[in-house]
CSV table of C-alpha atoms in Angstrom, one decimal:
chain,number,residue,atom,x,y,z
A,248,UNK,CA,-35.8,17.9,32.6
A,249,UNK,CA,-35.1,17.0,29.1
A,250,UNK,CA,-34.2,13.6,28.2
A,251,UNK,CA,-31.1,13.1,26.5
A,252,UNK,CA,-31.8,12.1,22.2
A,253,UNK,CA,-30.9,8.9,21.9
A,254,UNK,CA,-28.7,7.7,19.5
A,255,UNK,CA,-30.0,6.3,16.1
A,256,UNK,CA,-28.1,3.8,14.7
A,257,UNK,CA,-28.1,1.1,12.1
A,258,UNK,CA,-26.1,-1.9,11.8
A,259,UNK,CA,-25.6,-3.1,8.0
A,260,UNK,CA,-25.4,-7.4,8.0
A,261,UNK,CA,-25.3,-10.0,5.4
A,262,UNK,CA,-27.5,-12.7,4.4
A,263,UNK,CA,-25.9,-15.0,7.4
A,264,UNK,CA,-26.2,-12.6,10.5
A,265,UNK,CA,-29.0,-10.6,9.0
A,266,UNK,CA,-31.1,-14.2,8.9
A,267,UNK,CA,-32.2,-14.2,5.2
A,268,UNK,CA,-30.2,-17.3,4.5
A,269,UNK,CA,-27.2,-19.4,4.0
A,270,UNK,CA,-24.7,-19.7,1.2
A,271,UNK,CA,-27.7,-20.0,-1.2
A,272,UNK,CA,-29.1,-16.5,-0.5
A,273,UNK,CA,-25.5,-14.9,-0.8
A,274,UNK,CA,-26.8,-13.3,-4.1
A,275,UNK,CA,-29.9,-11.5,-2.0
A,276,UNK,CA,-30.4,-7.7,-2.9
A,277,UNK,CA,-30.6,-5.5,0.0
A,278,UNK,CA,-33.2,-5.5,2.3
A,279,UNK,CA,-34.2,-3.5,5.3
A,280,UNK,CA,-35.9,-5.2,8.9
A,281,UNK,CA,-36.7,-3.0,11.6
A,282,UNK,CA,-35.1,-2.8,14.9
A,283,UNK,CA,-31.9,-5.3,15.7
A,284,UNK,CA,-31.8,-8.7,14.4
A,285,UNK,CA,-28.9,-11.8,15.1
A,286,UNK,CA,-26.0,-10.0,16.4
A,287,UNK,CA,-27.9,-6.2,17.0
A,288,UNK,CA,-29.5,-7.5,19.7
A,289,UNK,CA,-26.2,-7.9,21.4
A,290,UNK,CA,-25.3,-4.2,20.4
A,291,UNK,CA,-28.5,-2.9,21.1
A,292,UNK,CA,-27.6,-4.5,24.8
A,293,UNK,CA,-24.2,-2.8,24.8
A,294,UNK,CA,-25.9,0.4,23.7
A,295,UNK,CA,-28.4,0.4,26.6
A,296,UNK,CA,-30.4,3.5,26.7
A,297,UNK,CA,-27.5,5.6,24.8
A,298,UNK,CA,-29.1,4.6,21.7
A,299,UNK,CA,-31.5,2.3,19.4
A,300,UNK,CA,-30.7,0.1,16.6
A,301,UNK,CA,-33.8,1.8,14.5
A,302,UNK,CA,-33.4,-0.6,11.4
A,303,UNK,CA,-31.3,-3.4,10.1
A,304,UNK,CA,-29.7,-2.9,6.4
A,305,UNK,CA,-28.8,-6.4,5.0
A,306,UNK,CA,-27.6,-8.0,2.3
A,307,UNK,CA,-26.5,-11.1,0.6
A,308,UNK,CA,-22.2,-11.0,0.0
A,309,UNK,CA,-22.4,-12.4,-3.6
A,310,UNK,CA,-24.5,-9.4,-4.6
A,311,UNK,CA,-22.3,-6.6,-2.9
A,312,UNK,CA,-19.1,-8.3,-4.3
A,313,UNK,CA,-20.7,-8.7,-8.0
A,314,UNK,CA,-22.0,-5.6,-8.3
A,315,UNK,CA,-20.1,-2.8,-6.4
A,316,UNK,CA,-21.1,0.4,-7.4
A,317,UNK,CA,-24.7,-0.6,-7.6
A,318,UNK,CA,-25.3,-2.3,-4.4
A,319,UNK,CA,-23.2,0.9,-2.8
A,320,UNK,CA,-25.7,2.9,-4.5
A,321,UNK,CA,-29.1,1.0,-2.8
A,322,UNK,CA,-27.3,0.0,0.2
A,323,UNK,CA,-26.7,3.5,0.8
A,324,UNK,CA,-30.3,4.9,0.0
A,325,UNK,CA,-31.2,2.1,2.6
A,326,UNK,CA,-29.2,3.6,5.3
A,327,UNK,CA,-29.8,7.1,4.1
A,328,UNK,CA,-33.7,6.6,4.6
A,329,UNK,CA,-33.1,5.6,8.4
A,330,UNK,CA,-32.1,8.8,9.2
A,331,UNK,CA,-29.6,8.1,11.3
A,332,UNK,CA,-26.5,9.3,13.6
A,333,UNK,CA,-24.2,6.5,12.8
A,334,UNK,CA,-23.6,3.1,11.1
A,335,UNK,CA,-22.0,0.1,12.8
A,336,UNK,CA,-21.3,-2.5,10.0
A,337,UNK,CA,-20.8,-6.5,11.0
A,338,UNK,CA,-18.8,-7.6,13.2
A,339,UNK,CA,-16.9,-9.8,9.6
A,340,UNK,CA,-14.7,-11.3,11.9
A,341,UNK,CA,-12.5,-13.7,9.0
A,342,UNK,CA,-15.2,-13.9,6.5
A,343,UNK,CA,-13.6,-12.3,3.2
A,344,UNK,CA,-16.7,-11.1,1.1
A,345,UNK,CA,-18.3,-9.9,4.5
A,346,UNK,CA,-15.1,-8.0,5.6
A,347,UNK,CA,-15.1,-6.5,2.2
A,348,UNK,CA,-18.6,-5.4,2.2
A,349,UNK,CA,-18.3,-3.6,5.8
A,350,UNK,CA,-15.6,-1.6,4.2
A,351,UNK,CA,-17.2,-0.5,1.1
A,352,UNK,CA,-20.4,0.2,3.2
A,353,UNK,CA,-18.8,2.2,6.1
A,354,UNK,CA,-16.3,4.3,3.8
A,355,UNK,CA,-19.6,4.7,1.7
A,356,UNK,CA,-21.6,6.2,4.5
A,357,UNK,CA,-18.3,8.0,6.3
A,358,UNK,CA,-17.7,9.7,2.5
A,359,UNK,CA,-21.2,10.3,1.6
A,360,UNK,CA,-23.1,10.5,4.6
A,361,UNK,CA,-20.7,12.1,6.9
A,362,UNK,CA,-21.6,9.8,9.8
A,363,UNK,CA,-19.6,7.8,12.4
A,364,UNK,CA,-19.1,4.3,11.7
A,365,UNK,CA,-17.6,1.5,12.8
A,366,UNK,CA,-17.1,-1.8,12.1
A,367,UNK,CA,-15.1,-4.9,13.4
A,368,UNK,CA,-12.7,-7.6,11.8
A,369,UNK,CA,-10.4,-10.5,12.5
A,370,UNK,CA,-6.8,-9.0,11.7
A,371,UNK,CA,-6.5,-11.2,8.2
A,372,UNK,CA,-9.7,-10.2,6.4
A,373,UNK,CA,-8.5,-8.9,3.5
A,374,UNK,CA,-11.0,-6.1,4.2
A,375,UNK,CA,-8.8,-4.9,6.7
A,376,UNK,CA,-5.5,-4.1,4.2
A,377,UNK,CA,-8.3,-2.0,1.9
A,378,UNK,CA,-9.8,-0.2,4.7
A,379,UNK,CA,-8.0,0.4,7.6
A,380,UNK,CA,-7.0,3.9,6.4
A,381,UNK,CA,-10.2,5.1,6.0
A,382,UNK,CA,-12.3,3.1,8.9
A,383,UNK,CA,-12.2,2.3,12.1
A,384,UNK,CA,-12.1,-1.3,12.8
A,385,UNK,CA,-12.0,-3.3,15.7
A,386,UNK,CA,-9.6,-6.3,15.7
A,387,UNK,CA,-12.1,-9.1,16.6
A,388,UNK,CA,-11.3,-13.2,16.6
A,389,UNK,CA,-11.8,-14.8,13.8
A,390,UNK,CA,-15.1,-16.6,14.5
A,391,UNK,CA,-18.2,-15.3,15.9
A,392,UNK,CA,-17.2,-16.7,19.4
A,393,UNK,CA,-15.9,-13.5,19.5
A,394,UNK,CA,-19.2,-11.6,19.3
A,395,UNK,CA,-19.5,-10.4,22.5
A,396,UNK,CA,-16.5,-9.2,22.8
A,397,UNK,CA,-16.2,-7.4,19.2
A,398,UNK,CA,-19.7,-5.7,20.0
A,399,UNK,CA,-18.8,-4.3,23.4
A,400,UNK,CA,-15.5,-3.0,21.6
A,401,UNK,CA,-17.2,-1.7,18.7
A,402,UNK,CA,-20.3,0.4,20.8
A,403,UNK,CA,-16.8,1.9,22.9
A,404,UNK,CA,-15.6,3.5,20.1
A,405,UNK,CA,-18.9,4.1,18.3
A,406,UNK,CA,-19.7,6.4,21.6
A,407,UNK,CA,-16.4,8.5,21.7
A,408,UNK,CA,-16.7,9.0,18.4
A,409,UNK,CA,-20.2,10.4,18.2
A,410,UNK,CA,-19.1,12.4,21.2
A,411,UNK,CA,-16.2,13.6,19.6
A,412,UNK,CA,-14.2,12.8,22.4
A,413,UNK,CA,-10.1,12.2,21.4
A,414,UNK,CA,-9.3,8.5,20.1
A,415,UNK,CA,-6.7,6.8,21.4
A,416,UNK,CA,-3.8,4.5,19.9
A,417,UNK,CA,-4.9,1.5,18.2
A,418,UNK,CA,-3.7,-0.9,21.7
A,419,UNK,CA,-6.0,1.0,23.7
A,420,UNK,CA,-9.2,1.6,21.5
A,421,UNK,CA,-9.2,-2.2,20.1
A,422,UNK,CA,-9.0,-1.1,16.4
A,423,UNK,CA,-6.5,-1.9,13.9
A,424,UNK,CA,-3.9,0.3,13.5
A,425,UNK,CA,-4.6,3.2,9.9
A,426,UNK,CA,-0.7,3.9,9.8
A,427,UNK,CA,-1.7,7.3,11.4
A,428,UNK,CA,1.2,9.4,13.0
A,429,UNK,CA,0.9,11.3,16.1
A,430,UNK,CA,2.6,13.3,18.1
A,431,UNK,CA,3.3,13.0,21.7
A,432,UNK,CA,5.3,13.5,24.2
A,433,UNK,CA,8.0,11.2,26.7
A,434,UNK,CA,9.1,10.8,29.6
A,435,UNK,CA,12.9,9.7,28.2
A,436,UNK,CA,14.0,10.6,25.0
A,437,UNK,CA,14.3,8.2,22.3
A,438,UNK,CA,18.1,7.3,22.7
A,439,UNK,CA,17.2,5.7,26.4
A,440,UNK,CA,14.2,3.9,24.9
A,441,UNK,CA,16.3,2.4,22.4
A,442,UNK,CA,18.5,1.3,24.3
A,443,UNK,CA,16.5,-0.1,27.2
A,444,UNK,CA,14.9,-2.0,24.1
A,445,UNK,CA,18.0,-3.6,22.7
A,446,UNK,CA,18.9,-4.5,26.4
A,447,UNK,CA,15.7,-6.1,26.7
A,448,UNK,CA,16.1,-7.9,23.3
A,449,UNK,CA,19.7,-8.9,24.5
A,450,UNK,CA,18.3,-10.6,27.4
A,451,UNK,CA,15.2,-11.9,25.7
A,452,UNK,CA,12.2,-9.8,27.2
A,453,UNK,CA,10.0,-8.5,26.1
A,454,UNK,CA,9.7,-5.2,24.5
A,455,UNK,CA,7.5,-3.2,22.1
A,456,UNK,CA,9.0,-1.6,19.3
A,457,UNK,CA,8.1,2.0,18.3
A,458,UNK,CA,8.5,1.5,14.7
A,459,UNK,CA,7.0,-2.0,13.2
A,460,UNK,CA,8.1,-2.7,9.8
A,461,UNK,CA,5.7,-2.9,7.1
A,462,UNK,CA,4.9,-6.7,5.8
A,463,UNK,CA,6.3,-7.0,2.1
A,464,UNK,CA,5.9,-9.7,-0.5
A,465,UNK,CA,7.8,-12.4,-1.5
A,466,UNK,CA,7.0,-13.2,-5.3
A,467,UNK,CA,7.9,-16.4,-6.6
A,468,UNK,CA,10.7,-15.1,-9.6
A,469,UNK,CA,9.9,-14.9,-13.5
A,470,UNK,CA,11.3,-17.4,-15.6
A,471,UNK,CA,14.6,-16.4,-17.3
A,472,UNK,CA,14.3,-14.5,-20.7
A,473,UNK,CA,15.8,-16.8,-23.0
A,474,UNK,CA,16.3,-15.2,-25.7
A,475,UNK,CA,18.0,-11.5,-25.2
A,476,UNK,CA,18.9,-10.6,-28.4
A,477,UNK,CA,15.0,-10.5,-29.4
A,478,UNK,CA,13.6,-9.5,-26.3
A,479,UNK,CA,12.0,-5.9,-25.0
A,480,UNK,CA,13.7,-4.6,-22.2
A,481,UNK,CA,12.5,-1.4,-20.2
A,482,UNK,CA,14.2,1.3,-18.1
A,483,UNK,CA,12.7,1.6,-14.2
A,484,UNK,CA,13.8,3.7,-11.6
A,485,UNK,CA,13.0,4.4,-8.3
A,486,UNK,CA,16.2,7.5,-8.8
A,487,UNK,CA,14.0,10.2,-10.0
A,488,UNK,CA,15.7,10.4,-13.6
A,489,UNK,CA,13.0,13.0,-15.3
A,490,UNK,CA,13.0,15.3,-17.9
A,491,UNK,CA,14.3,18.6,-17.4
A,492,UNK,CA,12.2,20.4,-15.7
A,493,UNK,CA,10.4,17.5,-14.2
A,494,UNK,CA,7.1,18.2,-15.6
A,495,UNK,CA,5.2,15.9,-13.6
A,496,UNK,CA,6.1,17.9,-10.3
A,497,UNK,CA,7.1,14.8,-8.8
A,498,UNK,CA,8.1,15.1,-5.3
A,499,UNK,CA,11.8,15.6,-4.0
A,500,UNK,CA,10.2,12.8,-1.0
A,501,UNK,CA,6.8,10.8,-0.2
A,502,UNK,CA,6.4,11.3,-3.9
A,503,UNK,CA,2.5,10.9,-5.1
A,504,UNK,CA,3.2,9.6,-8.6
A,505,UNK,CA,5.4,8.5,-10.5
A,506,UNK,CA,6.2,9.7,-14.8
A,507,UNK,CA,6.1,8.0,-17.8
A,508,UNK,CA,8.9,9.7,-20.1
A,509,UNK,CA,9.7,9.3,-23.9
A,510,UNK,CA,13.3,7.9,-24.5
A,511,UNK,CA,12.7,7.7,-28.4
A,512,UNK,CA,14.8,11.0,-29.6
A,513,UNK,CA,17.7,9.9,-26.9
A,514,UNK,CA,20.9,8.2,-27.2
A,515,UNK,CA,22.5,9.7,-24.0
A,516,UNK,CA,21.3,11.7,-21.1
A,517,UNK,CA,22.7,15.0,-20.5
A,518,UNK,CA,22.0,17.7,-17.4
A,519,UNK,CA,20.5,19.9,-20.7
A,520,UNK,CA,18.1,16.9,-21.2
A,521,UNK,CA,17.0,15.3,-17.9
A,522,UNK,CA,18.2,15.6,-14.0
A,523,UNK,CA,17.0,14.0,-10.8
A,524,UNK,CA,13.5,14.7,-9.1
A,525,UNK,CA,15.5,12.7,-6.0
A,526,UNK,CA,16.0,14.6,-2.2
A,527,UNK,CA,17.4,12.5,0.0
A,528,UNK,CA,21.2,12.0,-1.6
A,529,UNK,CA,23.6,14.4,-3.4
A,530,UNK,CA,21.8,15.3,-6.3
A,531,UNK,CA,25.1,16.8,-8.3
A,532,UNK,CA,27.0,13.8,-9.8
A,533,UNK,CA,23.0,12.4,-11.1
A,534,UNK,CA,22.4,16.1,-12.4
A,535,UNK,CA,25.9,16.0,-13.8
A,536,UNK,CA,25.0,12.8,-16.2
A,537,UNK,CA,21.5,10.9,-15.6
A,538,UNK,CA,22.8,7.8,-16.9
A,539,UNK,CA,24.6,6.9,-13.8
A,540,UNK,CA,21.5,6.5,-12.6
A,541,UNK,CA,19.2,5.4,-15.8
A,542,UNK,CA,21.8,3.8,-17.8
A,543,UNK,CA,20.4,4.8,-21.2
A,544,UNK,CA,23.7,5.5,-23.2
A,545,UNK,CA,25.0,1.5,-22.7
A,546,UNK,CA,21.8,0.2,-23.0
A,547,UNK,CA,21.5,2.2,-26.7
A,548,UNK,CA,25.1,0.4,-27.5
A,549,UNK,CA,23.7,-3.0,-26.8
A,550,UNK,CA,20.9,-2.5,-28.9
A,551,UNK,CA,23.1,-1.7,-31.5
A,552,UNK,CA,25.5,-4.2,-30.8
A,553,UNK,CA,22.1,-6.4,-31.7
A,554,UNK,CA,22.9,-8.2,-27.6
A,555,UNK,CA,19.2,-6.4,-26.8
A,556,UNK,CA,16.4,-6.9,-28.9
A,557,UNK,CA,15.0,-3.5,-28.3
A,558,UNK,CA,14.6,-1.1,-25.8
A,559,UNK,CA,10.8,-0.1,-25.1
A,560,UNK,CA,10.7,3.7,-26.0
A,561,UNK,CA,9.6,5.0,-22.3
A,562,UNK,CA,11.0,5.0,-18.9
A,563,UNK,CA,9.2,5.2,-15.6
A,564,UNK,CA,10.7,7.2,-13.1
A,565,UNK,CA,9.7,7.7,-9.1
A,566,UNK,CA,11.1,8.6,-6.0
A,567,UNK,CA,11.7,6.3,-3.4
A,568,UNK,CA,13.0,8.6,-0.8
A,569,UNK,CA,10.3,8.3,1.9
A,570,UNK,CA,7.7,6.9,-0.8
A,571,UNK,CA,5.4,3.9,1.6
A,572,UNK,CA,5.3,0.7,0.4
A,573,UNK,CA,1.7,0.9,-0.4
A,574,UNK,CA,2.1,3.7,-2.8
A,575,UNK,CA,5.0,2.1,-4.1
A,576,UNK,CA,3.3,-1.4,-4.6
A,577,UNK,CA,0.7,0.9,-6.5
A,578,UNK,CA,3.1,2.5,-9.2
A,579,UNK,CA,4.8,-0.6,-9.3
A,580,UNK,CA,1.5,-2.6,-10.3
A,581,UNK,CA,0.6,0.4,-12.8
A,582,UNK,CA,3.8,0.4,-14.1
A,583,UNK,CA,4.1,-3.3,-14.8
A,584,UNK,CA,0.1,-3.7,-16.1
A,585,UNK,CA,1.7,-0.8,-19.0
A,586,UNK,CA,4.8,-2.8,-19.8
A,587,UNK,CA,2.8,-6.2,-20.6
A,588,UNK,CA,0.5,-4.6,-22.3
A,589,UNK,CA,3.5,-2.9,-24.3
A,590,UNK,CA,5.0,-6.3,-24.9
A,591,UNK,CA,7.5,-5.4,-22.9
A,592,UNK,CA,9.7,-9.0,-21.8
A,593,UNK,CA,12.3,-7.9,-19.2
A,594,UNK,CA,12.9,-4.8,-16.9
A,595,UNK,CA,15.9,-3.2,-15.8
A,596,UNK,CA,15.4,-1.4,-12.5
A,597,UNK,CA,17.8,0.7,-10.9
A,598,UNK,CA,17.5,2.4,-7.5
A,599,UNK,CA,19.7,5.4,-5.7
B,249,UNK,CA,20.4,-2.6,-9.2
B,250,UNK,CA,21.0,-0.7,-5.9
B,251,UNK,CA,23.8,-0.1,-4.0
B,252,UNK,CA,21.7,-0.7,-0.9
B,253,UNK,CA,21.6,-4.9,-1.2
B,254,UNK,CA,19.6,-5.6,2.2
B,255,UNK,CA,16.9,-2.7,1.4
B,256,UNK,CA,16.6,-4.8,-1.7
B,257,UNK,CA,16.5,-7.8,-0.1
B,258,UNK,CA,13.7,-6.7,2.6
B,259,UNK,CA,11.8,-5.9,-0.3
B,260,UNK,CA,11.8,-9.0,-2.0
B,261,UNK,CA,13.8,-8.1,-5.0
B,262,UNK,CA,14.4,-11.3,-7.2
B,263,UNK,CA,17.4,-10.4,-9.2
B,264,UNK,CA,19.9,-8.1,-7.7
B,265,UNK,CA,22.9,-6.5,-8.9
B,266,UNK,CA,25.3,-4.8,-6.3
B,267,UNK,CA,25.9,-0.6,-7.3
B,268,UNK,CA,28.9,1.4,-7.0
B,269,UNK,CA,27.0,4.3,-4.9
B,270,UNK,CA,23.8,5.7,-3.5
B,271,UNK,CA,24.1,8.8,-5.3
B,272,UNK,CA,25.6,6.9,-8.3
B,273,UNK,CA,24.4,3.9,-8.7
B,274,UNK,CA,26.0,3.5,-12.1
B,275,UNK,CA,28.9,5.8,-12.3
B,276,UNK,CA,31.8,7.0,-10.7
B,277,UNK,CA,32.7,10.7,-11.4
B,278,UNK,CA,36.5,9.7,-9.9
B,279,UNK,CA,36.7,8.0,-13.1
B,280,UNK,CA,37.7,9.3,-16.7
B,281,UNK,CA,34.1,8.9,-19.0
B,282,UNK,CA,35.5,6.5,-21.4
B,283,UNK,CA,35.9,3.8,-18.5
B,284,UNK,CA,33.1,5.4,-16.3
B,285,UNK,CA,30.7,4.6,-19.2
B,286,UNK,CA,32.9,0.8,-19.7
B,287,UNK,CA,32.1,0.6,-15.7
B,288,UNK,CA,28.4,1.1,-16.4
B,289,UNK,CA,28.1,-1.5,-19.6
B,290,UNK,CA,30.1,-4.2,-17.2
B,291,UNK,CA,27.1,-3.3,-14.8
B,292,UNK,CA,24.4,-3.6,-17.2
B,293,UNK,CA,25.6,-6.7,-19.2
B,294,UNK,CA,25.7,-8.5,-15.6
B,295,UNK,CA,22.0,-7.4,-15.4
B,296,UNK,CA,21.6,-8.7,-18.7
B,297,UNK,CA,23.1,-12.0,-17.2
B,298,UNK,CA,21.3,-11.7,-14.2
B,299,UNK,CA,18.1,-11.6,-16.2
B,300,UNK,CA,19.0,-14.5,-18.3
B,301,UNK,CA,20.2,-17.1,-15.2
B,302,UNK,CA,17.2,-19.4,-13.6
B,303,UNK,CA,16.5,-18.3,-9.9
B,304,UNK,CA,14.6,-20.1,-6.7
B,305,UNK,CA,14.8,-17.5,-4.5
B,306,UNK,CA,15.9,-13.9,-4.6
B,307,UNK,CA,19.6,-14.1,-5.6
B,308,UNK,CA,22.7,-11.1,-5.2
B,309,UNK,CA,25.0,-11.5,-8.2
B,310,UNK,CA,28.1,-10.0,-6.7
């Protein structure tokens, strides 16, 4: 008979749960402790004879968060030396620094070390928004109350995973959902489920939607400008208004990126000059003249006409057909981080 | 500005500006160019406007 290899595992903590201290150890370098300690001897419970938590890795939140790419570096040697067959990082539950450290830990080892990990965290950690995508991680409360519970979660998925075995949806797994699509098949086609939903919302029942919207921000608005006829004002679209040619390759839909463009030789946009990167609508009447779309002729006049100070000498162009809101809030940050720094005062933004 | 005014409310636009049509947002090829182009500087100047007016909350200028 040969006995089945039990599983090596080790469970990253910080200063708190791996018991090196309080708030005044949070700057402690990593450290490793043999065997479980605080909360791994509840997963080394839940593991049973399936596997042993061979070492603890911890280490103090200040130091991870004040010195990323080193404490990634020796955090990951740490683990490395274990030799192990997986990683199971926290639970964080709502603790912000911790949260964030799990992440960087378990995409660290799942990037670099090819191993299964998993990690758990209360739904608002603001590790959960940075790596959902790339980790699995279980929605736990948001206090250690809900150790036992997070733990017995967390060693479930850790198993199937190191089995290989299929993972289910989010609901039925315990993890937070990584905006992964998959296909599958129904019993009634999607007309009938809609409308059993919206007969259910009409009586007030219950019902779960198919499609949740995306959470987006509310930002507080900029002052006015106050001055126009001094100010800076750039060019923005979401239309795909690009060169000719569209030298960037930017994508007809989901687009990757978005282009930076020179408008300094150009009073008018013409279909020899520039046309739309944009699928999703009729492309012929913004092909036919790009300024319906980026309204660079008028805005030249009003320079001129000295009611616009300037116009800053770029546009920034993207598509938004079928571009996330993630991606979106990305370019959008980039694009704005290049506009300040270009002295740039107001943006006009135009979308299809 | 976008022709679609609740996409740009569900975003969280600030300071919007209602558009004459998806695939046009500031144009319409019905038009002759000379008031096509007038069409598009009405558009931008309420922009301009729009830009210049003190907001709370996110605000359509029809």
């Amino acid at each position: 008979m040969t006995e089945k290899k039990k599983l090596r595992v080790v469970h990253y903590l910080n200063q708190f749960f791996g018991q090196i201290g309080g708030e005044e150890m949070a700057g402690a370098k990593p450290l490793v402790k043999p065997g479980p300690v605080g909360p791994g001897l509840a997963l080394q419970q839940a593991l049973g004879d399936a596997g042993e938590v061979v070492a603890t890795v911890a280490c103090g939140d200040n130091y991870v968060g004040d010195n990323l790419d080193q404490a990634r570096l020796e955090i990951l040697e740490l683990i490395k030396q274990q030799n192990p067959d997986a990683l199971v990082a926290g639970p964080a539950f709502n603790a912000g620094r911790y949260g964030m450290a799990c992440g960087m830990i378990g995409q660290a080892v799942t990037e670099e070390l090819s191993l299964p990990v998993v990690t758990g965290m209360y739904k608002e950690n603001p590790g959960v928004e940075i790596y959902r995508k790339n980790l699995y991680i279980i929605g736990t409360e948001d206090s250690a109350r809900g150790m036992k519970e997070a733990i017995s979660a967390m060693v479930a998925l850790l198993q199937k995973l190191v089995r290989g075995a299929q993972i289910g949806a989010p609901e039925q797994e315990g993890y937070l959902p990584r905006g992964i699509r998959v296909n599958v098949f129904a019993e009634e086609n999607g007309a009938q489920r809609a409308v059993q939903m919206l007969i259910a919302k009409l009586n007030d029942k219950h019902y779960t939607t198919e499609l949740p919207m995306p959470d987006f921000d509310r930002v507080t608005p900029n002052a006015p400008v106050t001055a126009m006829s001094k100010a800076k004002v750039a060019l923005v679209t979401s239309g795909g208004i690009v060169p000719k040619g569209n030298p960037d390759r930017i994508e007809s839909s989901s687009a990757s990126k978005y282009g930076k463009y020179s408008l300094a030789d150009f009073n008018d946009l013409t279909p020899d000059t520039h046309e739309t990167a944009h699928g999703g609508y009729d492309p012929v009447y913004a092909n036919q003249d790009p300024d319906r779309v980026l309204p660079l002729d008028v805005m030249q006049e009003l320079v001129k006409e000295g009611i616009v100070g300037s116009l800053h000498p770029y546009h920034y162009a993207t598509v938004g057909n079928g571009t996330s809101v993630a991606n979106a809030a990305k370019y959008g940050a980039a694009i704005a981080t290049d506009l300040r720094s270009s002295g740039v005062d107001a943006v006009i933004l135009t979308s299809t | 500005m976008c022709t679609i005014v609740p996409i740009s409310l569900t975003v969280g636009a600030n300071r919007i500006v209602p558009a004459v049509a998806i695939p046009h947002p500031l144009g319409n090829p019905e038009l002759p160019s000379t008031e096509e182009k007038a069409l598009r500087k009405a558009l931008v100047e309420k922009a301009l406007k729009a830009l210049q007016t003190e907001v709370n909350g996110q605000t359509v200028f029809n």
